[in-house]
Every structure is written in structure tokens, then in C-alpha cells.
Short mmCIF file of C-alpha atoms and ligand atoms in Angstrom, two decimals:
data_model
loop_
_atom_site.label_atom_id
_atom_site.label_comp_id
_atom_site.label_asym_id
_atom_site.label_seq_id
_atom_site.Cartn_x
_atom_site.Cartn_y
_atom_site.Cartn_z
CA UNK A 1 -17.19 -42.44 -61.78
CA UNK A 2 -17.11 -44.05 -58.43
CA UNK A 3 -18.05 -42.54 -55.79
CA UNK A 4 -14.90 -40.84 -53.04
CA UNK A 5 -15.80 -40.74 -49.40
CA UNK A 6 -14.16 -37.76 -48.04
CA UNK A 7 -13.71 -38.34 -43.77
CA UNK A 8 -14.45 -34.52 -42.09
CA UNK A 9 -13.11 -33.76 -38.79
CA UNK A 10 -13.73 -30.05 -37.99
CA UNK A 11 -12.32 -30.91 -34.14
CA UNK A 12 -12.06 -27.92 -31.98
CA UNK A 13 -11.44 -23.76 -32.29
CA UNK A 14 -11.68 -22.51 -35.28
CA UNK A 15 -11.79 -25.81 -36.65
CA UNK A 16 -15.46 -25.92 -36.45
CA UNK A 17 -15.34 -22.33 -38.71
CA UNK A 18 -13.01 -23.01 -41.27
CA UNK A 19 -14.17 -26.40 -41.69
CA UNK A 20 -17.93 -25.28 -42.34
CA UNK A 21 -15.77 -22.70 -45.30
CA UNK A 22 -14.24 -26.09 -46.88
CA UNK A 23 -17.65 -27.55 -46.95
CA UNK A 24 -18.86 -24.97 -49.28
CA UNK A 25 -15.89 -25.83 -51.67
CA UNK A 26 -16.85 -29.61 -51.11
CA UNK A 27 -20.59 -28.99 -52.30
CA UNK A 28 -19.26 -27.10 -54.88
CA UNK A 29 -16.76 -30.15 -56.36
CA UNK A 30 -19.43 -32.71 -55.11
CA UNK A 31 -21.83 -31.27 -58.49
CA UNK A 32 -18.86 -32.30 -60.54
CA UNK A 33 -18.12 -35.52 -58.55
CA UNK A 34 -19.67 -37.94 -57.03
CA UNK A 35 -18.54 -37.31 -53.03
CA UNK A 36 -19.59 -39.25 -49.81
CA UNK A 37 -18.67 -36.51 -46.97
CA UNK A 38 -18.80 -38.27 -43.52
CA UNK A 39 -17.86 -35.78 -40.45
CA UNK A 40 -16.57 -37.30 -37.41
CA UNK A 41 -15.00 -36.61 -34.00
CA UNK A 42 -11.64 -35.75 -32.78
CA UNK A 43 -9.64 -33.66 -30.22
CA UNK A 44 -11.28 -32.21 -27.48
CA UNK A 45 -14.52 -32.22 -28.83
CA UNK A 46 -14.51 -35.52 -29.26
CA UNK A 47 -13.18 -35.54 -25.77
CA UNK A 48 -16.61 -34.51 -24.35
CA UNK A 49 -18.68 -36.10 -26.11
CA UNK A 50 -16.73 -39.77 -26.08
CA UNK A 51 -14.21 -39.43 -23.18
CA UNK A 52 -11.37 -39.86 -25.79
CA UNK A 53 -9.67 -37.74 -28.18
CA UNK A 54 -9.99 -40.19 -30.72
CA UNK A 55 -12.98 -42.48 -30.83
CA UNK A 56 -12.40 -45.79 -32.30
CA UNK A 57 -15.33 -44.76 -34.40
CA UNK A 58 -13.21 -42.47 -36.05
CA UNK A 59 -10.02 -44.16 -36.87
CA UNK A 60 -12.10 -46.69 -38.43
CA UNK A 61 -13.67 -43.79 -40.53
CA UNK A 62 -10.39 -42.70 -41.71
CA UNK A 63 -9.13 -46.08 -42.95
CA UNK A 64 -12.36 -46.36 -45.08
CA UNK A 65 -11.98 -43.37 -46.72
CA UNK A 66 -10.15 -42.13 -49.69
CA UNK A 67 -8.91 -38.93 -47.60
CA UNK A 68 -9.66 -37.39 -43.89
CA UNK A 69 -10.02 -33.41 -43.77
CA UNK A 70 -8.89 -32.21 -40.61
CA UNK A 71 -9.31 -28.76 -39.32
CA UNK A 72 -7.64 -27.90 -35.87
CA UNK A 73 -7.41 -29.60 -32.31
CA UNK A 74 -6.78 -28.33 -29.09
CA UNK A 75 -7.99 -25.14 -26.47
CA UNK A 76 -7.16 -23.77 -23.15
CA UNK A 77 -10.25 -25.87 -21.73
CA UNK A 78 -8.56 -28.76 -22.36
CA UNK A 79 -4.79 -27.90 -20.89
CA UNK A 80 -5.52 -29.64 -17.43
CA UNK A 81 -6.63 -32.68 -18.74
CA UNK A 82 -3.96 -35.94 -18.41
CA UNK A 83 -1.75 -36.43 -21.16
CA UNK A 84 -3.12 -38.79 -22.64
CA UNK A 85 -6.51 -37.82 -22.71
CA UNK A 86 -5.33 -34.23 -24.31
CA UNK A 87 -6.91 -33.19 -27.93
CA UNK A 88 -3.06 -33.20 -29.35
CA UNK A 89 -3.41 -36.92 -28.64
CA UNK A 90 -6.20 -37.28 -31.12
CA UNK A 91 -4.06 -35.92 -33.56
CA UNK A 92 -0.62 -37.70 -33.14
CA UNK A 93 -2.93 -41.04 -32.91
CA UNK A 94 -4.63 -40.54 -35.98
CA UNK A 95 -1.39 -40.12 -37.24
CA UNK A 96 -0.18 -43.07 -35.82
CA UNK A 97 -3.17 -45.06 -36.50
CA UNK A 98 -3.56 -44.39 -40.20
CA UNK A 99 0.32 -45.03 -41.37
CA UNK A 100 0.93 -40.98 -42.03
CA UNK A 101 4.43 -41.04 -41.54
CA UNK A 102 4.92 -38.29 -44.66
CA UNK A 103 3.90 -34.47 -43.81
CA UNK A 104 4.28 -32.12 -46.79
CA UNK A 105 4.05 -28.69 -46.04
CA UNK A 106 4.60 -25.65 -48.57
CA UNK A 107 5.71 -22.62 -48.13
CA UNK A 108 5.16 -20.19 -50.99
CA UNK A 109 4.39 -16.55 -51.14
CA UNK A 110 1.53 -15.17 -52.45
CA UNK A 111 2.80 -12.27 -54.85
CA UNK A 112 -0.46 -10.69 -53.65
CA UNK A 113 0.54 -10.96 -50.26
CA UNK A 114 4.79 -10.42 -50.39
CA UNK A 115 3.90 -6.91 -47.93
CA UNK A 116 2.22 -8.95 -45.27
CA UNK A 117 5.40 -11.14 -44.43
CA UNK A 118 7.27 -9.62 -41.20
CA UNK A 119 10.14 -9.87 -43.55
CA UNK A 120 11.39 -7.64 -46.62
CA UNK A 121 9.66 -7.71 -49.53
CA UNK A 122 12.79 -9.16 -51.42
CA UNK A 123 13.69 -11.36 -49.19
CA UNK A 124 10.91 -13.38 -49.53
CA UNK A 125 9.19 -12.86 -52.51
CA UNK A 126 9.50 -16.14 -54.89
CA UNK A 127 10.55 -17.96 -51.67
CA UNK A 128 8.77 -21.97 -52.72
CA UNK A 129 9.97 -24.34 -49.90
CA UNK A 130 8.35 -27.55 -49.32
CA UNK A 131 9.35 -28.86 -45.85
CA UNK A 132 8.69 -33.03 -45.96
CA UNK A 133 8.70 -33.85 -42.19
CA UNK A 134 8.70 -36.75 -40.26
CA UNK A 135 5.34 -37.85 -38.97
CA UNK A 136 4.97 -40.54 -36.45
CA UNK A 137 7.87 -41.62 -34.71
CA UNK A 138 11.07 -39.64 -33.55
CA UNK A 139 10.68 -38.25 -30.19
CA UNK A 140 7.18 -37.59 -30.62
CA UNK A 141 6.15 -41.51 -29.72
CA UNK A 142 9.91 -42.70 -28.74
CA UNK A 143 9.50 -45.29 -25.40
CA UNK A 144 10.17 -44.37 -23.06
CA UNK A 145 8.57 -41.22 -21.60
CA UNK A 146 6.98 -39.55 -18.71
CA UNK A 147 7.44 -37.66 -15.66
CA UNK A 148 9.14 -39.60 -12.71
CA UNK A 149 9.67 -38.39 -8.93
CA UNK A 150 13.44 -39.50 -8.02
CA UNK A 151 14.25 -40.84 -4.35
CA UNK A 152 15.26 -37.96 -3.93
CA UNK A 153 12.58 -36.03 -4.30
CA UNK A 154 13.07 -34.36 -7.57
CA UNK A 155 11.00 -34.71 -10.42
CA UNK A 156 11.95 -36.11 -13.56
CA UNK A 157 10.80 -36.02 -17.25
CA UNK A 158 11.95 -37.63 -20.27
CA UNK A 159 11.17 -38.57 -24.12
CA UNK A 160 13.08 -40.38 -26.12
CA UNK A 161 14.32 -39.20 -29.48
CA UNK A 162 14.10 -42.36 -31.69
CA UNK A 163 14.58 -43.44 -35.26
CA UNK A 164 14.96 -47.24 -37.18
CA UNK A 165 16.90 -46.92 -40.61
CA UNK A 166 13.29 -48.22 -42.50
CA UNK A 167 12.35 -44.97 -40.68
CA UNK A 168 14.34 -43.06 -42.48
CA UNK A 169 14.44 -44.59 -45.74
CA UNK A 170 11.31 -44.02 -46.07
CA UNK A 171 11.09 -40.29 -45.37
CA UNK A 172 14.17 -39.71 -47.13
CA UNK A 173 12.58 -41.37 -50.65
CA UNK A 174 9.52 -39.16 -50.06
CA UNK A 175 11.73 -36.09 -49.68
CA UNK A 176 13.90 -37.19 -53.08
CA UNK A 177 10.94 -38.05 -54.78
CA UNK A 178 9.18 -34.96 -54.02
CA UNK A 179 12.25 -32.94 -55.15
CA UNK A 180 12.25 -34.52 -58.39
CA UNK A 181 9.07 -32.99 -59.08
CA UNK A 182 10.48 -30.06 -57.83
CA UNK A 183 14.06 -27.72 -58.31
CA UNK A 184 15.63 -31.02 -57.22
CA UNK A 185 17.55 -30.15 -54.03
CA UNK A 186 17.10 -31.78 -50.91
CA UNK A 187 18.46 -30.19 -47.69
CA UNK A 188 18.03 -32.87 -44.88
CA UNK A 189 18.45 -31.12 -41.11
CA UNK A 190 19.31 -32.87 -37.98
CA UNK A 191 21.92 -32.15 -35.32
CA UNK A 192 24.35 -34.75 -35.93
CA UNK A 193 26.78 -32.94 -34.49
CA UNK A 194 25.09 -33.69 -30.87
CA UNK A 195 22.20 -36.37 -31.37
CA UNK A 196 23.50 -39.62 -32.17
CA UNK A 197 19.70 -40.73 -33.69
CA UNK A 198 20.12 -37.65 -35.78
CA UNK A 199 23.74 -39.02 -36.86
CA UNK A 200 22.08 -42.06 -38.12
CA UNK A 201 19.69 -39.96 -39.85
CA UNK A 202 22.14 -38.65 -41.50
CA UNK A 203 23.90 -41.49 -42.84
CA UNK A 204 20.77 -43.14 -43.98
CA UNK A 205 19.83 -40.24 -45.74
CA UNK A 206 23.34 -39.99 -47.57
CA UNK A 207 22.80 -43.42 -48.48
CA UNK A 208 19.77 -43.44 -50.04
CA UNK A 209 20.47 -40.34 -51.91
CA UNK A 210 23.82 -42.78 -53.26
CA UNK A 211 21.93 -45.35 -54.18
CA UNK A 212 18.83 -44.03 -55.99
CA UNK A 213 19.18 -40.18 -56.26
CA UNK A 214 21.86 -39.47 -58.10
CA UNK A 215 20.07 -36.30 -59.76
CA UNK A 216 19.25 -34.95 -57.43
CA UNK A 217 21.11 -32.29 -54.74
CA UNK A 218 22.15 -33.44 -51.23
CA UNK A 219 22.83 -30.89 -48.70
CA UNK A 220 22.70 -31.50 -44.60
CA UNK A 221 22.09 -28.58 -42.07
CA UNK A 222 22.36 -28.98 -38.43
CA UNK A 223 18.69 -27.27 -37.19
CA UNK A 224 19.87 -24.29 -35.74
CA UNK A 225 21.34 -23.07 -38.70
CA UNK A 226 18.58 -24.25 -40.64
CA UNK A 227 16.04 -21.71 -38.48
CA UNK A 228 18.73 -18.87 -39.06
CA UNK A 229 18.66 -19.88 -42.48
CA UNK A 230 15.70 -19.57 -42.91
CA UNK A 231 15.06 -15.79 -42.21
CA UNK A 232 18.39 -14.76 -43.42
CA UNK A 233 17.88 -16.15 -46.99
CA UNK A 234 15.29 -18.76 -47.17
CA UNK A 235 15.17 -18.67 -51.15
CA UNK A 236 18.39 -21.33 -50.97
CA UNK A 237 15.68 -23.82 -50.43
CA UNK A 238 13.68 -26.40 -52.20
CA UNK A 239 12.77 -29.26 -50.10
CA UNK A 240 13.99 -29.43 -46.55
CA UNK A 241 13.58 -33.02 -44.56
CA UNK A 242 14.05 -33.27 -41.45
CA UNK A 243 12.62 -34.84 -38.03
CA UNK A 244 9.61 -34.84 -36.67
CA UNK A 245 10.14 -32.44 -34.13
CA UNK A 246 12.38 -30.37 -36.05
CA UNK A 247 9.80 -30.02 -39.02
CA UNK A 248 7.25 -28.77 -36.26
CA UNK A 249 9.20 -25.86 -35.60
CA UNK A 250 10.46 -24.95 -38.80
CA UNK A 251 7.41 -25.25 -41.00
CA UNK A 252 6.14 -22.69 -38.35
CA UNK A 253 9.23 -20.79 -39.10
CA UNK A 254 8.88 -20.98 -42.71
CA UNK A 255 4.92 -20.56 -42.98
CA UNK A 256 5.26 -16.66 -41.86
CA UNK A 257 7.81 -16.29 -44.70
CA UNK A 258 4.77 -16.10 -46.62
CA UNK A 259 3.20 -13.46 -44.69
CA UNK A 260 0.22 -15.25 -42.48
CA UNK A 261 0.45 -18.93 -41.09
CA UNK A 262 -3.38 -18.89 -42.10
CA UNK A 263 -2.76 -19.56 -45.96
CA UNK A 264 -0.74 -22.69 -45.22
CA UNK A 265 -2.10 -26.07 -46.17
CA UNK A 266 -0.60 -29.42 -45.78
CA UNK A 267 -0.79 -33.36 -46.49
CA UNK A 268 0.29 -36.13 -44.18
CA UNK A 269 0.88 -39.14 -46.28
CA UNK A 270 1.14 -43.09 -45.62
CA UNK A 271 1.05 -45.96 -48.22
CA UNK A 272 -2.50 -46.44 -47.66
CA UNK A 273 -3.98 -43.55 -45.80
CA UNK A 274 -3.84 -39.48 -46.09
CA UNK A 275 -5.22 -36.58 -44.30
CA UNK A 276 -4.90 -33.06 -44.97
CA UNK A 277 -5.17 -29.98 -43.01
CA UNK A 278 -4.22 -26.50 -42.27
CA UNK A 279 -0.82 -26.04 -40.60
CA UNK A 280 -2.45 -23.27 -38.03
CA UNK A 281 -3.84 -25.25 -34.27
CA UNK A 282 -7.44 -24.04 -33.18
CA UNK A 283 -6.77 -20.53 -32.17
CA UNK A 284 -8.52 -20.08 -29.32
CA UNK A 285 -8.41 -16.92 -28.77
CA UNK A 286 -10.30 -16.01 -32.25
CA UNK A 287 -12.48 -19.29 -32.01
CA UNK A 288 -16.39 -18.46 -32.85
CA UNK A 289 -15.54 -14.80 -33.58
CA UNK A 290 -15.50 -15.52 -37.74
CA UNK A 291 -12.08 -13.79 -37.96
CA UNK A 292 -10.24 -16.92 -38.83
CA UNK A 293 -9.04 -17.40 -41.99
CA UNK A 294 -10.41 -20.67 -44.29
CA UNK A 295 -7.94 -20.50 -47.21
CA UNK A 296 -5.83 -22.80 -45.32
CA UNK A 297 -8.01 -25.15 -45.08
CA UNK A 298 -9.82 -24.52 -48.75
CA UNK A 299 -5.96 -24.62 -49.80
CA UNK A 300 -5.92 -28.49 -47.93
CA UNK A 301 -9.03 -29.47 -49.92
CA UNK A 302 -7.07 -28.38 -53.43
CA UNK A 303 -4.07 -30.45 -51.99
CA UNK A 304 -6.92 -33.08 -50.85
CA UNK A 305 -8.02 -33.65 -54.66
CA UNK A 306 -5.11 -33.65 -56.41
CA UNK A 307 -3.29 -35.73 -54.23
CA UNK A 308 -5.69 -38.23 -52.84
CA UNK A 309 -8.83 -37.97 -55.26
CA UNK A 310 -7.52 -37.87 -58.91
CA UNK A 311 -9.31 -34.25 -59.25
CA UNK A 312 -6.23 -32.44 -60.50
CA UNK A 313 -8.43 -29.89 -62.21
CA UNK A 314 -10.35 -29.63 -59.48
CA UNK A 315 -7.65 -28.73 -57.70
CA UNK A 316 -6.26 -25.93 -59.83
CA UNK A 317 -9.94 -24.17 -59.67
CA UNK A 318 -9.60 -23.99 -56.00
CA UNK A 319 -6.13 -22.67 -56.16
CA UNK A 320 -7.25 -20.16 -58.68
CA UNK A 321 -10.13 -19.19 -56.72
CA UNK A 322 -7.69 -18.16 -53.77
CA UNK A 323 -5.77 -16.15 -56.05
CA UNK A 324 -8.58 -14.52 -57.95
CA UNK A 325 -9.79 -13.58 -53.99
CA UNK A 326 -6.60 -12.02 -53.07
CA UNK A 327 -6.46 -10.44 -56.57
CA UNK A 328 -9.88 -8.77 -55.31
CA UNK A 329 -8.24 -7.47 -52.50
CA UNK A 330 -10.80 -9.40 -50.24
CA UNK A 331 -8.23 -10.04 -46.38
CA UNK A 332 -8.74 -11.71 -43.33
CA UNK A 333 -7.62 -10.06 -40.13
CA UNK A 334 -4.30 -12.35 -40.63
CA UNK A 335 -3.53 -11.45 -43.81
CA UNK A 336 -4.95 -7.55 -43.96
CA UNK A 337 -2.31 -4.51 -44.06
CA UNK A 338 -2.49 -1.79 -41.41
CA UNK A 339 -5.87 0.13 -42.29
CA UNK A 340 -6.85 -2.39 -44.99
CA UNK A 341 -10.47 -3.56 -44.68
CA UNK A 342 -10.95 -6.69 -43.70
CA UNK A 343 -13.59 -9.73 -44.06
CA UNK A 344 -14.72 -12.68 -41.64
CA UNK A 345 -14.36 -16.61 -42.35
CA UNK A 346 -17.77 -17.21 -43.85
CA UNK A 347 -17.03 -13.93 -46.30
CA UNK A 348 -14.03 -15.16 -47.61
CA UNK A 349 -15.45 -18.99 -48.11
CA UNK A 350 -18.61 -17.43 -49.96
CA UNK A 351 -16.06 -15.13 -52.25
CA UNK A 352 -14.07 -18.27 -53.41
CA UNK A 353 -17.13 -20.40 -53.91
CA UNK A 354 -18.31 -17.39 -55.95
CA UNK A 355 -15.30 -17.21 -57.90
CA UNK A 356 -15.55 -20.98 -58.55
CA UNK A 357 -18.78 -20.86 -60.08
C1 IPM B 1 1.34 -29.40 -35.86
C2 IPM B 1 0.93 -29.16 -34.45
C3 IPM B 1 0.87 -30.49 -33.74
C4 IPM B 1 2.27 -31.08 -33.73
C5 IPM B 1 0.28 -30.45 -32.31
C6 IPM B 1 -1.08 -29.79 -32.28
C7 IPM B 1 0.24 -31.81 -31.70
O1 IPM B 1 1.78 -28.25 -33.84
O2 IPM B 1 0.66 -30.16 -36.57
O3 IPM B 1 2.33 -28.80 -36.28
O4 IPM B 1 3.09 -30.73 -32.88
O5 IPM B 1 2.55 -31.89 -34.60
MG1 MG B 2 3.17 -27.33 -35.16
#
């Protein structure tokens, strides 16, 4: 088989931790494969070592290889930096740079871990959403932006919330296609009632679904019933797409459904490219204390394979490992009950490398 270069960038925080944890689960599938892992440099770290959040170096390294693993940018270091020298520009140029205009990111609740949610227990257990959001455009890069001082005095800032009907399209088939897969229903969210790029959204969405989705169910939401939604019965979902910006806040919303934002993997998808990674930042205020949890990130490297690397079995060992963990009863700080023991980072990679092998 030939060999699959996998591009590593533990950036900054935790990242450093729970990427070393993902490692393990690498070595372990690299017996079985044949993998190239090449680490590189992003986010602040890359910062002081380069001057730039994103070294040409590495988006070069990400367009050779068959998938990047990312584990977390930014830190409190780095807040008084300029704008465009911040670690969170690393990230939204990679994601620029390599094409990832498709995030997928699941929500689904651990039966093992239905009591950790802040939420009932029946509320959310069985909740399986997969919010598809919008990756690099929408007000995230829309021209133009900045901070201005007026005549007058004042300051000024402004973005621009932006969107081209290829834009959409594309998003939109991702979302159907995914939902095919899926329960097929697709609940797109904007707030067309306000946002006239959102109202185009909307229509481009409708039409797509008319012209090649027949099967499957097309419902819109304006986004702040979509977050109320959300808590007050977020089983009605299957896939939700929405807008970049939108889908940063709700995935957030959505990941502590399942009881800790530290079990949440995702996938950011172009037609050439793809990079996965946890949907937690860098944590600083647990970074280099081994409390954060990897199962994120082991859960990216199972999304990583099947996805990316034609490793679907793979892939279901790694997700089986996770739940053979919890089954154990083995908790990070995150994850842990009041007065349940807990483990560190490097525990909890070593317990699902040992239940791999
Ligand atoms: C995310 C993060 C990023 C985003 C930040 C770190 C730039 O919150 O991936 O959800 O806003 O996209
Ligand atoms: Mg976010």
C-alpha cells in the first residue's frame, strides 16, 4: 500500500498535549499502515519561532499531504499582538489557503456520558446533530474590514458579512449530501429576516435542495431560534447548515449537549485538501498541567482515517477504543462527575492505545 503522509500541527496550549496523545494512536495505526507523519508550525508558536502564524513552510506541507492534524491555536500571550499577526490568523489562513470551505462537526452523546451534560438526562440523550458550517468566507474574510478613526474623532470598526451563490451551492450540496448519509433532514439557519447576504443564502439553499434534493427534508431557522432550539429540544435535528459565523457559535452550543466540549472532533473539507481537529481552542488556563482531555483529538484522527485515508476500520478501532475507555469508567477533569476520580491527558491516551492493542 502506498505510503499516507499525515501533516501534524500541535500549535499552541494544550495543543502540544493532546497532540503528543494522537501520536500514540498514529504509531499505533502506522504498524498497520504505512504513515509519513511530518509536524509543522502554526499559531502562536509558530509566531515565535517564524514571525508568522503561518509559515509558508507549512501551507506548503498541508497541500502535500493526504490530511493535516491540527490541535489548538491561540493564548493570552499572544492577545496584544496586531491582528494579523494573531495565532487565530494561522488558522483561518490555513483554512483559506488549503480550499477548506466544508467544517463537519458532530454532536452526539456518549450514553456513557448522558449525566455530564448541563442538561437533563432525557433531553439529550440520543441527541446526533452534525452541524456542516461554512468555512472560509462569510464575514470571517468579507472586504472590507478594520478599525477606522472618523473626522470626528470616533472610532470605527467594521466586517463585512459576504457570500457569492457558488458559495453557497457548494456548502449547501455538502450539507444535502451529508444528510443523505444521515436521517435526511437539513435545517439551514441564517437571519433572513434582517441580513440580506443571509436572504440570498436562503434562496440558494432552497434552490439547490429543488433541483437535486428532492429526498431529502428542507427546513430554515433564523439563528436565534436555532440557539434556543437547541437547548429546548435539540433531538429535532439532523444536519444543521449554516454560516460561518453562525456555525462557530452553535457547534459550541451544541458540543456541551453532549456533556464536555473536550470529546468533540471535527473535519474541515475542500475538493483537494482536509484537516481535522478538535473543536475545543488551546485552553490556556489548563495548558501543560495534563488535565486536558485527548479524545477530541484521538476522535479527529478516527474522523482523519476514514475520511481522508481510506482506513475505515481503522477508524472504528479508535472509536471503539473511546468507548471501551469510558465503559472503564476512566474521566478527564472535563468529563468526570462530582467526586468521580479522575485521570490526566497522557493516562487517558495510554488507556485507548491499550485498548487498541
Ligand atoms: C473554531 C474557533 C476558531 C473560529 C478561532 C480560534 C479562530 O473558535 O474553530 O471554532 O472562530 O473559527
Ligand atoms: Mg469556535
Amino acid at each position: 500500500m502506498s505510503t499516507k503522509t499525515i501533516l501534524v500541527l500541535p500549535g499552541d496550549g494544550i495543543g502540544q498535549e493532546i497532540i503528543a496523545e494522537a501520536r500514540k494512536v498514529l504509531a499505533w495505526a502506522g504498524k498497520r499502515v504505512d504513515l509519513n507523519i511530518v509536524e509543522g508550525l502554526i499559531g502562536g508558536t509558530a509566531y515565535d519561532l517564524t514571525g508568522t502564524p503561518l509559515p509558508e513552510e507549512t501551507v506548503i506541507q498541508g497541500k502535500e499531504a493526504h490530511a493535516v492534524l491540527l490541535g489548538a491555536v491561540g493564548g493570552t500571550q499572544w492577545e496584544s499582538l496586531d491582528y494579523s499577526v494573531r495565532p487565530e490568523r494561522g488558522l483561518l489562513g490555513i483554512r483559506k489557503e488549503l480550499g477548506l470551505y466544508c467544517n463537519l462537526r458532530p454532536a452526539k452523546v456518549y450514553p456513557q456520558l448522558a449525566d455530564a451534560s448541563t442538561l437533563k438526562k432525557e433531553v439529550v440523550s440520543g441527541i446526533d446533530i452534525m452541524v456542516v458550517r461554512e468555512l472560509s468566507s462569510g464575514i470571517y474574510f468579507g472586504e472590507p474590514k478594520g478599525i477606522e478613526t472618523l473626522p470626528n474623532g470616533q472610532r470605527r470598526g467594521f466586517n463585512t458579512l459576504t457570500y457569492t451563490t457558488s458559495e453557497i451551492e457548494r456548502i449547501a450540496v455538502r450539507a444535502f449530501e451529508t444528510a443523505r448519509k444521515r436521517q435526511k433532514r437539513v435545517c439551514s439557519v441564517d437571519k433572513a429576516n434582517v441580513l440580506e447576504c443571509t436572504e440570498l443564502w436562503r434562496q440558494v439553499v432552497t434552490e439547490v435542495h429543488a433541483k437535486s434534493y428532492p429526498d431529502i427534508e428542507l427546513s430554515h431557522m433564523y439563528v436565534d431560534n436555532a440557539a434556543m432550539q437547541l437547548i429546548r429540544n435539540p433531538k429535532q435535528f439532523d444536519v444543521i447548515v449554516t454560516t460561518n459565523m453562525f456555525g462557530d457559535i452553535l457547534s459550541d452550543a451544541a458540543s456541551m449537549l453532549t456533556g464536555s466540549i473536550g470529546m468533540l472532533q471535527s473535519a474541515s473539507l475542500g475538493d483537494k485538501c482536509a484537516l481535522y481537529e478538535p473543536i475545543h481552542g488551546s485552553a490556556p488556563d489548563i495548558a501543560g498541567k495534563g488535565l486536558a482531555n485527548p479524545l477530541a483529538t484521538i476522535l479527529s484522527v478516527a474522523m482523519m482515517f476514514r475520511h481522508s485515508l481510506d482506513m475505515p476500520q481503522e477508524a472504528q478501532m479508535v472509536e471503539e477504543a473511546v468507548s471501551a475507555v469510558l465503559d472503564q469508567g476512566l474521566r478527564t477533569a472535563d468529563i468526570a462527575m462530582a467526586g468521580e476520580p479522575t485521570i490526566g491527558t497522557a493516562a487517558m491516551g495510554d488507556a485507548v492505545v491499550a485498548a487498541l492493542s
